[in-house]
PDB file of C-alpha atoms in Angstrom:
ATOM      1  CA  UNK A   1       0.000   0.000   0.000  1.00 55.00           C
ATOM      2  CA  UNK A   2       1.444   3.462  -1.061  1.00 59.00           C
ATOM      3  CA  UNK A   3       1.659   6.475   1.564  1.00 64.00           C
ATOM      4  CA  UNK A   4      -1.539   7.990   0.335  1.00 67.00           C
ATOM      5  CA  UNK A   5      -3.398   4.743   0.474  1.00 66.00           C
ATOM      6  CA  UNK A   6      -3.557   3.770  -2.981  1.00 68.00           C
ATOM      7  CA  UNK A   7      -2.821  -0.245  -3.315  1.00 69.00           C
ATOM      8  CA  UNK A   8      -0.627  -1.246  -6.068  1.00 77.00           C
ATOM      9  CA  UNK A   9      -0.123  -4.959  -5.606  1.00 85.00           C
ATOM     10  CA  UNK A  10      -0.111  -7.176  -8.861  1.00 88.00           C
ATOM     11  CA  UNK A  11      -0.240 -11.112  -8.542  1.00 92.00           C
ATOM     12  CA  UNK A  12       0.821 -13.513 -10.824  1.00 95.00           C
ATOM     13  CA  UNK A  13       0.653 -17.198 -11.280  1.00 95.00           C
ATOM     14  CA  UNK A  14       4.138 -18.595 -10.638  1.00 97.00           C
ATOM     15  CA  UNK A  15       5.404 -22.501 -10.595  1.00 97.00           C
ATOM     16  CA  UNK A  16       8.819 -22.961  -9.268  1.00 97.00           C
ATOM     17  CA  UNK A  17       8.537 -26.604 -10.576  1.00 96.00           C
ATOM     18  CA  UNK A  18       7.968 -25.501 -13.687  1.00 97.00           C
ATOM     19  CA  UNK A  19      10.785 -23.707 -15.891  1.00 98.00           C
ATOM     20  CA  UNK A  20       7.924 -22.988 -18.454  1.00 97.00           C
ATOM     21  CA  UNK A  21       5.947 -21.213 -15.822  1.00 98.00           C
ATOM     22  CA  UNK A  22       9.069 -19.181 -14.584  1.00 98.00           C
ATOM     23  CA  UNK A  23       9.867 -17.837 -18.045  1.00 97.00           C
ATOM     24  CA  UNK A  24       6.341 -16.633 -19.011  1.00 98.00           C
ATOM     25  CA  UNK A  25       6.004 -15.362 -15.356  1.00 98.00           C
ATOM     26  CA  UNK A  26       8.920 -13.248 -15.776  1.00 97.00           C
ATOM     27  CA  UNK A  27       7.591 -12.421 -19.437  1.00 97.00           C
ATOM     28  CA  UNK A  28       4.333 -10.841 -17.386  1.00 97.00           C
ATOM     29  CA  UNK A  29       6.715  -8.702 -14.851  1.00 97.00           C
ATOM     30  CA  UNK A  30       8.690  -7.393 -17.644  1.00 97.00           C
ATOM     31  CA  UNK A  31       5.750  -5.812 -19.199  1.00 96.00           C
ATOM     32  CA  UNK A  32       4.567  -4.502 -15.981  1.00 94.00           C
ATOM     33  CA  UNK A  33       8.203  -3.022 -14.553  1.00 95.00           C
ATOM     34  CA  UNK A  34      10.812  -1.817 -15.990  1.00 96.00           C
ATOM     35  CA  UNK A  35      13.032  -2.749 -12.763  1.00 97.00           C
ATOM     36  CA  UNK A  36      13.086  -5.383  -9.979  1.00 97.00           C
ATOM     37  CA  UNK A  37      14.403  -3.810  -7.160  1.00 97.00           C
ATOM     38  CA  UNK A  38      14.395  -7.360  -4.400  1.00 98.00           C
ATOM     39  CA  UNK A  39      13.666 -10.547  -5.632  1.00 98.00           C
ATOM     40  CA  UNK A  40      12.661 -12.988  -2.472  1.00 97.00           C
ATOM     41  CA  UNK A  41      12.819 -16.550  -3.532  1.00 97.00           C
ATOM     42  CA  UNK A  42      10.419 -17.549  -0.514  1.00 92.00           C
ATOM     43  CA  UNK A  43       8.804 -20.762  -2.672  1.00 89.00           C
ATOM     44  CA  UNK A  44      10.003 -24.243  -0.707  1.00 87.00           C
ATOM     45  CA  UNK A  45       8.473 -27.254   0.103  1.00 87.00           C
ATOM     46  CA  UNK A  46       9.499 -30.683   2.405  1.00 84.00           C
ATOM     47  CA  UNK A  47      10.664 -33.734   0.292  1.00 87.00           C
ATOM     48  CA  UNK A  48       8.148 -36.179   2.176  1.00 81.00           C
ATOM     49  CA  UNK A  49       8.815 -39.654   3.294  1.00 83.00           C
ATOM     50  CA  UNK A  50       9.237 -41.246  -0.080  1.00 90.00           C
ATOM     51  CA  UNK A  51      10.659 -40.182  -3.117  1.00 94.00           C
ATOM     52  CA  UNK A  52       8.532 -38.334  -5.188  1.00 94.00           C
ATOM     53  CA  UNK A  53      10.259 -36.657  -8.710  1.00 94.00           C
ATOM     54  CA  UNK A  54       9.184 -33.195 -10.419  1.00 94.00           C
ATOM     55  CA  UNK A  55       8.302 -32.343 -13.702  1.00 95.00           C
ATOM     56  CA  UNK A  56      11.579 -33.242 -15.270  1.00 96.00           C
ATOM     57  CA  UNK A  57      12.381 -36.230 -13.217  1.00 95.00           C
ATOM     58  CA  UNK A  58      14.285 -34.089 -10.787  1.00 96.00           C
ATOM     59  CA  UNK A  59      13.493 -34.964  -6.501  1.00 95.00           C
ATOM     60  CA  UNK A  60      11.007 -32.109  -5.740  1.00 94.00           C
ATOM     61  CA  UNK A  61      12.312 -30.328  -2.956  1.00 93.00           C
ATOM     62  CA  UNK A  62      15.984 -30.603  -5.342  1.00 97.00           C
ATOM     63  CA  UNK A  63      13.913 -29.482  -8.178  1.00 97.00           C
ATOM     64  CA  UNK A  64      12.072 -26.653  -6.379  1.00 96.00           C
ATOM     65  CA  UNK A  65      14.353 -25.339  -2.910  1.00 96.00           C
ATOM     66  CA  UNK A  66      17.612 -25.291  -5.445  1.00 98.00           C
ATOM     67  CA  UNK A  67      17.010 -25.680  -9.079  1.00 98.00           C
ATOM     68  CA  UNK A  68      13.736 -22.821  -9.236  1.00 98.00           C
ATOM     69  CA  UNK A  69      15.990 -20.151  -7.907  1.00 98.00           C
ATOM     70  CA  UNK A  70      18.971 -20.702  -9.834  1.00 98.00           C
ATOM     71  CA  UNK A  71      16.534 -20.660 -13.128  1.00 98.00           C
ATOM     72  CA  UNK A  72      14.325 -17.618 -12.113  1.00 98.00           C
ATOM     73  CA  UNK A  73      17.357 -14.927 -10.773  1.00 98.00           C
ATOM     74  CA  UNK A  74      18.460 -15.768 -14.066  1.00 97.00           C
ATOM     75  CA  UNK A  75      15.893 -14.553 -15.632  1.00 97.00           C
ATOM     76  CA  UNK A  76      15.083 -11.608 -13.616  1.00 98.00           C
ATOM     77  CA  UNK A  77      18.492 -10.822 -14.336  1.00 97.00           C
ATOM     78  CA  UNK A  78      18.344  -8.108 -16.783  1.00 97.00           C
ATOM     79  CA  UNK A  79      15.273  -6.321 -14.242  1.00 98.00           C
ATOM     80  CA  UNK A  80      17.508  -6.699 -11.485  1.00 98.00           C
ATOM     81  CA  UNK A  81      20.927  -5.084 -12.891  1.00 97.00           C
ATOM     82  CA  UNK A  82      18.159  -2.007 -14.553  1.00 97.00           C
ATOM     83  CA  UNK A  83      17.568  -1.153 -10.594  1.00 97.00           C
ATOM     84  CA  UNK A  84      20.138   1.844  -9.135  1.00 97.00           C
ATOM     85  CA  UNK A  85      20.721  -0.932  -6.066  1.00 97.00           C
ATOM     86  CA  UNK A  86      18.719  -4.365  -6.179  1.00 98.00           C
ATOM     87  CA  UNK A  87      18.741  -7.492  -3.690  1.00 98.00           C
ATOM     88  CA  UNK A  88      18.391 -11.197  -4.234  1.00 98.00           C
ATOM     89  CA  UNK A  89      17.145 -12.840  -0.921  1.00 98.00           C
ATOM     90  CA  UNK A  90      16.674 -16.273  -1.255  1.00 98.00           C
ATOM     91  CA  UNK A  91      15.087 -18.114   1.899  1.00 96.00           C
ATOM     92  CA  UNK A  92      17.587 -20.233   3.860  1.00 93.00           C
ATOM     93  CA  UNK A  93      17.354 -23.022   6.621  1.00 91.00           C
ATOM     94  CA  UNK A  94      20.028 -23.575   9.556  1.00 88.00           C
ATOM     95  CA  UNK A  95      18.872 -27.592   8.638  1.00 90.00           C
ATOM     96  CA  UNK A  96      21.859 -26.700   5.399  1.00 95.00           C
ATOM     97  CA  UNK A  97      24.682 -27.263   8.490  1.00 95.00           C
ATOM     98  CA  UNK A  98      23.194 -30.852   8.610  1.00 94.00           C
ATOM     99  CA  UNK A  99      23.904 -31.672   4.795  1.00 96.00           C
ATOM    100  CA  UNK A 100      25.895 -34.219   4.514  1.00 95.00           C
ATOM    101  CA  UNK A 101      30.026 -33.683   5.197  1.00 95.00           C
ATOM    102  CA  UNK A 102      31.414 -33.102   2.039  1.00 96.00           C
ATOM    103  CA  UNK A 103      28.907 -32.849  -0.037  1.00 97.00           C
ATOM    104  CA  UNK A 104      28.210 -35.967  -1.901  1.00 95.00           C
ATOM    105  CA  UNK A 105      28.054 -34.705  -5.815  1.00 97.00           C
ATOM    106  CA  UNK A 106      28.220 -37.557  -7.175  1.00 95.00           C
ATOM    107  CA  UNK A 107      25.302 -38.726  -6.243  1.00 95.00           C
ATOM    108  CA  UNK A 108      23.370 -35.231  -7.116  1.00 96.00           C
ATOM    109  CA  UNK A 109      20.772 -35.033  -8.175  1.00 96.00           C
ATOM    110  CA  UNK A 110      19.547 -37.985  -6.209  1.00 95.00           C
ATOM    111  CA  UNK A 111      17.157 -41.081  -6.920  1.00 94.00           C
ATOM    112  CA  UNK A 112      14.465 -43.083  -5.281  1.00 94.00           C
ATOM    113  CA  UNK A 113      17.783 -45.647  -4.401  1.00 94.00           C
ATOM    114  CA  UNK A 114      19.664 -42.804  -2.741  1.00 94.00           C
ATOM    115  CA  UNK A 115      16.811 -40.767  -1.233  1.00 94.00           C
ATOM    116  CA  UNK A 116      17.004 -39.603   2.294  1.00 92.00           C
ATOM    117  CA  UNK A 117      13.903 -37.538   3.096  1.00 89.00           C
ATOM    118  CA  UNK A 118      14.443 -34.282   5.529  1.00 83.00           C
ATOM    119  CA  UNK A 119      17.854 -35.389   6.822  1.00 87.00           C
ATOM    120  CA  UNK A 120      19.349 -35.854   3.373  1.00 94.00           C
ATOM    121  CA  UNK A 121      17.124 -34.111   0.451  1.00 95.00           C
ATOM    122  CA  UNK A 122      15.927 -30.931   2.474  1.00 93.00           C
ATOM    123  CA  UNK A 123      19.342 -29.647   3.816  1.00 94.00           C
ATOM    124  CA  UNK A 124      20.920 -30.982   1.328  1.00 96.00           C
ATOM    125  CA  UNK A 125      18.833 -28.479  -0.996  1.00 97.00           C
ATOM    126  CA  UNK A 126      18.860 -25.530   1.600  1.00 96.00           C
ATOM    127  CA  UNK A 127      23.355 -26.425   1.524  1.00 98.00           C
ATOM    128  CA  UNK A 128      23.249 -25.758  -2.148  1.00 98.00           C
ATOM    129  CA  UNK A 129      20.900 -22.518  -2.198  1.00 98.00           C
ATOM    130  CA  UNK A 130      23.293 -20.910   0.637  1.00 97.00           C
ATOM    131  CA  UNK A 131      26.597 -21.572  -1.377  1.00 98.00           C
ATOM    132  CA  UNK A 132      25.034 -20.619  -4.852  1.00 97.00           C
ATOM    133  CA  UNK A 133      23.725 -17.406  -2.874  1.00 97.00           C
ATOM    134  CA  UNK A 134      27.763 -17.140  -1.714  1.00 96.00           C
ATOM    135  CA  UNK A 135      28.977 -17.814  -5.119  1.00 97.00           C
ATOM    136  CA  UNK A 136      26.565 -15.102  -7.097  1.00 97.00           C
ATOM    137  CA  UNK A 137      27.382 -12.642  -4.803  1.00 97.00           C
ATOM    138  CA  UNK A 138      30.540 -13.249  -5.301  1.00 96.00           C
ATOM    139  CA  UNK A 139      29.898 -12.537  -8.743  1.00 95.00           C
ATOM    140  CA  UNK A 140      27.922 -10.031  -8.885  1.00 95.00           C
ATOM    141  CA  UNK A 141      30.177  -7.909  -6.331  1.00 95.00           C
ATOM    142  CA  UNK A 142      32.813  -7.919  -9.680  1.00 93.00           C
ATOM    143  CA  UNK A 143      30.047  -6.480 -12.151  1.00 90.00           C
ATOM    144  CA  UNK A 144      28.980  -3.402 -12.865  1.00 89.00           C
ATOM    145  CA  UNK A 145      25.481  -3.351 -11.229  1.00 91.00           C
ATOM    146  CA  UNK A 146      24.690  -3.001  -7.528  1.00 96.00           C
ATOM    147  CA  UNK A 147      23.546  -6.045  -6.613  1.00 98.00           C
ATOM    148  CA  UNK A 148      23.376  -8.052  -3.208  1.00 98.00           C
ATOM    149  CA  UNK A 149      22.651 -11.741  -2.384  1.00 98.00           C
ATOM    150  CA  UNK A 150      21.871 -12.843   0.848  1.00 98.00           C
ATOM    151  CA  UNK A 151      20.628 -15.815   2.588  1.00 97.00           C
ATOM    152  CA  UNK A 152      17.372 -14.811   4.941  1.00 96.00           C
ATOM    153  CA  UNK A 153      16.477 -17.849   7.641  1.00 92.00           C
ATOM    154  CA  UNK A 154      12.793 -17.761   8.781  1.00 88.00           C
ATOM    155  CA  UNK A 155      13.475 -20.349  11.382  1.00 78.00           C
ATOM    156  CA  UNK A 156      10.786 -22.981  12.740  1.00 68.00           C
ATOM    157  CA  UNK A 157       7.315 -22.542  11.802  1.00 62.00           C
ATOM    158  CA  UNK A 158       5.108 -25.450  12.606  1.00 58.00           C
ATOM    159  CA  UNK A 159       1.851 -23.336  11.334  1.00 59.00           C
ATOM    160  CA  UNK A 160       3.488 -23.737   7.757  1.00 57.00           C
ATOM    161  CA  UNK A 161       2.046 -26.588   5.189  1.00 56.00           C
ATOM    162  CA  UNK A 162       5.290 -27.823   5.430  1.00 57.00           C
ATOM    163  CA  UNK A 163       5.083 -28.936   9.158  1.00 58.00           C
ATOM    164  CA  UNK A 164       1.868 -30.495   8.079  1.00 60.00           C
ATOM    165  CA  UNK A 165       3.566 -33.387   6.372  1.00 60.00           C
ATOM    166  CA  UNK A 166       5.960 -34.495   9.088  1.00 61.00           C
ATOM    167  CA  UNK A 167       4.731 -37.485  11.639  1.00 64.00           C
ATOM    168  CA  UNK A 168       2.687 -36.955  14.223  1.00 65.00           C
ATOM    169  CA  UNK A 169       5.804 -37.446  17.162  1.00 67.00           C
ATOM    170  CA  UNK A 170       7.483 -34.497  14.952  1.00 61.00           C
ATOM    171  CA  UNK A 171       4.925 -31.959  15.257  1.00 58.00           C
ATOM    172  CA  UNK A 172       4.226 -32.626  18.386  1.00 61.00           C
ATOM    173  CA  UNK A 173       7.694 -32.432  19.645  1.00 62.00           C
ATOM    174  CA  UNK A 174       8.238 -28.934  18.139  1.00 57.00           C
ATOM    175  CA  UNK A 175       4.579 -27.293  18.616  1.00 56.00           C
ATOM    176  CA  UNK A 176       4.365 -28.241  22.418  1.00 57.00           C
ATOM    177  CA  UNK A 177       8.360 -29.084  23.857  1.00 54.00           C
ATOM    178  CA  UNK A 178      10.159 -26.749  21.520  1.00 54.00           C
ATOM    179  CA  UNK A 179       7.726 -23.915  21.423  1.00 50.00           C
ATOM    180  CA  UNK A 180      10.273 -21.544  22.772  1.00 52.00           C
ATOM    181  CA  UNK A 181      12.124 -22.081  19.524  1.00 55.00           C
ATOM    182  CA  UNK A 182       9.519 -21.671  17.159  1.00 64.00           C
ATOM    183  CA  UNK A 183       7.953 -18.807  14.914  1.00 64.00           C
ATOM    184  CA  UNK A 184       4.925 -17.475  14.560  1.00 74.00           C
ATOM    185  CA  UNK A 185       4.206 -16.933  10.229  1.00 74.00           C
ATOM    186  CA  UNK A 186       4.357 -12.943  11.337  1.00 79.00           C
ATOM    187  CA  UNK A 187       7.964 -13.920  12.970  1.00 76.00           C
ATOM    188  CA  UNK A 188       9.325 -15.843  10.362  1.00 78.00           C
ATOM    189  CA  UNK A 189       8.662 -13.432   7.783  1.00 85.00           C
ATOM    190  CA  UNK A 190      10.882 -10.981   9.548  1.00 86.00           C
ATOM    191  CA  UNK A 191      14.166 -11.327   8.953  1.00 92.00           C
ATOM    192  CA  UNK A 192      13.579 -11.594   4.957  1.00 92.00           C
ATOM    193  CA  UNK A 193      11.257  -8.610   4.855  1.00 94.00           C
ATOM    194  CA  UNK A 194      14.600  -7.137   7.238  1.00 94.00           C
ATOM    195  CA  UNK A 195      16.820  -8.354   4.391  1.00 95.00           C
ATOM    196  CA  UNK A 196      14.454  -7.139   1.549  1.00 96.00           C
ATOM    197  CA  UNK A 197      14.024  -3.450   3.142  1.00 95.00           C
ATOM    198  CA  UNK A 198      17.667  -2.502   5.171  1.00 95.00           C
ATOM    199  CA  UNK A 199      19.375   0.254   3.689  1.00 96.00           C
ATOM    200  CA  UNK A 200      21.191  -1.006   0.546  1.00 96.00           C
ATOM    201  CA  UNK A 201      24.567  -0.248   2.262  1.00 96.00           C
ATOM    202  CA  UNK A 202      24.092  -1.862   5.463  1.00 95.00           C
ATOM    203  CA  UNK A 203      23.553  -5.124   3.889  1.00 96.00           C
ATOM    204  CA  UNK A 204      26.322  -7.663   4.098  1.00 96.00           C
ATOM    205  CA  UNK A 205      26.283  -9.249   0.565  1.00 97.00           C
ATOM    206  CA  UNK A 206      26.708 -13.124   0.721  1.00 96.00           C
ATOM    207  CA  UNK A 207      25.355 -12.583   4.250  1.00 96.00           C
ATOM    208  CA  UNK A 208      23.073 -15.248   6.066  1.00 96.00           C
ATOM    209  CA  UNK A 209      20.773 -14.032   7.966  1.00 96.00           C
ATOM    210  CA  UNK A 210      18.899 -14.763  10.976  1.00 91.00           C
ATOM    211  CA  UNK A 211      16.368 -13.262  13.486  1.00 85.00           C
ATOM    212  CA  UNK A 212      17.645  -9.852  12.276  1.00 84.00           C
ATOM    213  CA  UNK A 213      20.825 -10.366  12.535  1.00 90.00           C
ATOM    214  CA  UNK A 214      24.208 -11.988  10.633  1.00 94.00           C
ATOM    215  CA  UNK A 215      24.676 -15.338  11.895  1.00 92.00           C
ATOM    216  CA  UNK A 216      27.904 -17.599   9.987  1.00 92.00           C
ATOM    217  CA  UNK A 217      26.779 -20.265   7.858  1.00 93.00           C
ATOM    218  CA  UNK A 218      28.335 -23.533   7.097  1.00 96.00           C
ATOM    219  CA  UNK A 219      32.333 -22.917   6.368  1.00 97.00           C
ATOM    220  CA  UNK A 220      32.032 -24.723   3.065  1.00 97.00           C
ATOM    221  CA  UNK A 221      29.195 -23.161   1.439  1.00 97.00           C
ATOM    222  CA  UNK A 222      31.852 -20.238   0.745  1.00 96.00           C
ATOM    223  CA  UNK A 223      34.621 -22.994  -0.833  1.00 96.00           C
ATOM    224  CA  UNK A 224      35.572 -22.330  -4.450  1.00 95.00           C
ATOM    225  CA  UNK A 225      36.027 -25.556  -5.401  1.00 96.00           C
ATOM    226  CA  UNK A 226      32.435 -26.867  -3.943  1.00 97.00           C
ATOM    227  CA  UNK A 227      31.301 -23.470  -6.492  1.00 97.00           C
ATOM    228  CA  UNK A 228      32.719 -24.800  -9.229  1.00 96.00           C
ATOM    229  CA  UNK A 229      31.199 -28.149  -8.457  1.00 97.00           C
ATOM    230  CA  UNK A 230      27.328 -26.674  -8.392  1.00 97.00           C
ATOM    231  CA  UNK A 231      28.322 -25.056 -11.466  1.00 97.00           C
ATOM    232  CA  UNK A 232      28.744 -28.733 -13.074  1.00 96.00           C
ATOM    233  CA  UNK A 233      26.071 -29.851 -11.138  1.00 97.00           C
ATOM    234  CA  UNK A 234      24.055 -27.226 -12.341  1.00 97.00           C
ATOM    235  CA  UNK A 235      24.806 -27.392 -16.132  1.00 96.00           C
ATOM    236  CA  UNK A 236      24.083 -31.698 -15.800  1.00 96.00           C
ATOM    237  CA  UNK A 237      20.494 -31.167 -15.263  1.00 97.00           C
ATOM    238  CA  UNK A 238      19.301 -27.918 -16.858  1.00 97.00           C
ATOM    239  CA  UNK A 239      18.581 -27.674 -19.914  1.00 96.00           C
ATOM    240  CA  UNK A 240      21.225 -25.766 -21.855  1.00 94.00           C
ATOM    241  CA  UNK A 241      19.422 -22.638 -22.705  1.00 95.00           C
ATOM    242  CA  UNK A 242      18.514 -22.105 -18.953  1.00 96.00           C
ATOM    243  CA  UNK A 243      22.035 -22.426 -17.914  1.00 95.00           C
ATOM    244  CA  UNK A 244      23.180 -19.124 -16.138  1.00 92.00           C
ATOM    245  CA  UNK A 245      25.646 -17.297 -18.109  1.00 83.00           C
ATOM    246  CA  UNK A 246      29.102 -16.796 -16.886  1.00 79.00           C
ATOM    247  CA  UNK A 247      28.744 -19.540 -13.948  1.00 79.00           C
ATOM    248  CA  UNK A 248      31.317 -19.114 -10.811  1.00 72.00           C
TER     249      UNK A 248
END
């Protein structure tokens, strides 16, 4: 809502499962705007108890939590470097420090044999988005346009659809014993609305944030040579014209 009262909100249909529905999404907001000054990738879901693949044969919560992101920054691209100073906050999880140690690449993107549900697929997705997010910042801090990524944790909402998949022993455990450590939806959504509206030159690019405040993720997610393994990983399963250009 503006200051006089006027609303000037604009939805649009978006699938981050589907790279079809990304590109004519970002179609629509380039004939609406002619700049994108924050892009939140806040789209995620929970990989479930049994394997279940996406559209192009992809584990969902790989194919949506990791792959959607990469595909639609990409293509906001051009909106995003037309903005004086523009922000990519993509939605992270503290679950990426339990990915596995290293990173297993060689058995990304996984399969129904190598599935591991929460423990494995989840963090293993959230691990990736936090060092991509490191890595394009890092890229972006050498080009010519002002633009920031950062990493924004909601923390622990059990009122989320999400939470509404896990057992029954889960949600009991963190609605009722670990209620001091959970969110309400108005509390998670503060520290990336913090990270979409903070003065352009008090955020930390490559930052991961948390409850407000800068919190250090996993040391690996800013190691060069786990970059330049995403960046193979990344150009194995897209499609070649969706690749990013110039990869880490």
């Amino acid at each position: 809502r503006r200051k006089d009262g006027e609303e000037k909100i604009k939805t649009m249909k978006l699938d981050m499962g589907d790279y079809n529905s990304i590109g004519s999404f970002t179609d629509d907001v380039s004939k609406v705007f002619q700049k994108v000054d924050v892009l939140i990738n806040n789209a995620g879901l929970h990989p479930g108890n049994k394997f279940a693949a996406g559209k192009y044969g992809w584990e969902r919560s790989f194919q949506v939590n990791f792959l959607g992101p990469v595909v639609l920054i990409e293509k906001m691209m051009p909106l995003l470097q037309a903005a004086p100073e523009a922000r990519i906050v993509n939605l992270g999880s503290l679950s990426h420090i339990d990915a596995p140690k290293p990173i297993e690449f060689s058995k990304l993107p996984r399969n129904a044999d190598s599935f591991g549900g929460y423990d494995i697929d989840y963090c293993e997705a959230k691990w990736l988005l936090s060092a991509y997010t490191q890595a394009l910042n890092d890229k972006l801090s050498k080009g010519n346009a002002k633009i920031k990524a950062v990493c924004a944790d909601p923390g622990i909402s059990p009122n989320s659809a999400m939470w509404d998949e896990q057992p029954a022993p889960m949600r009991f455990m963190v609605r009722v014993c670990c209620v001091c450590l959970t969110h309400t939806t108005e509390q998670a959504a503060g520290t990336p609305v913090f990270a979409a509206v903070s003065p352009y030159e008090n955020l930390v690019g490559g930052g991961y944030y948390t409850n407000g405040c800068l919190h250090p993720p996993r040391a690996d997610t800013k190691d060069a040579e786990n970059w330049t393994n995403i960046s193979a990983l990344i150009k194995k399963v897209l499609p070649q014209d969706l690749v990013p250009k110039d990869l880490f």
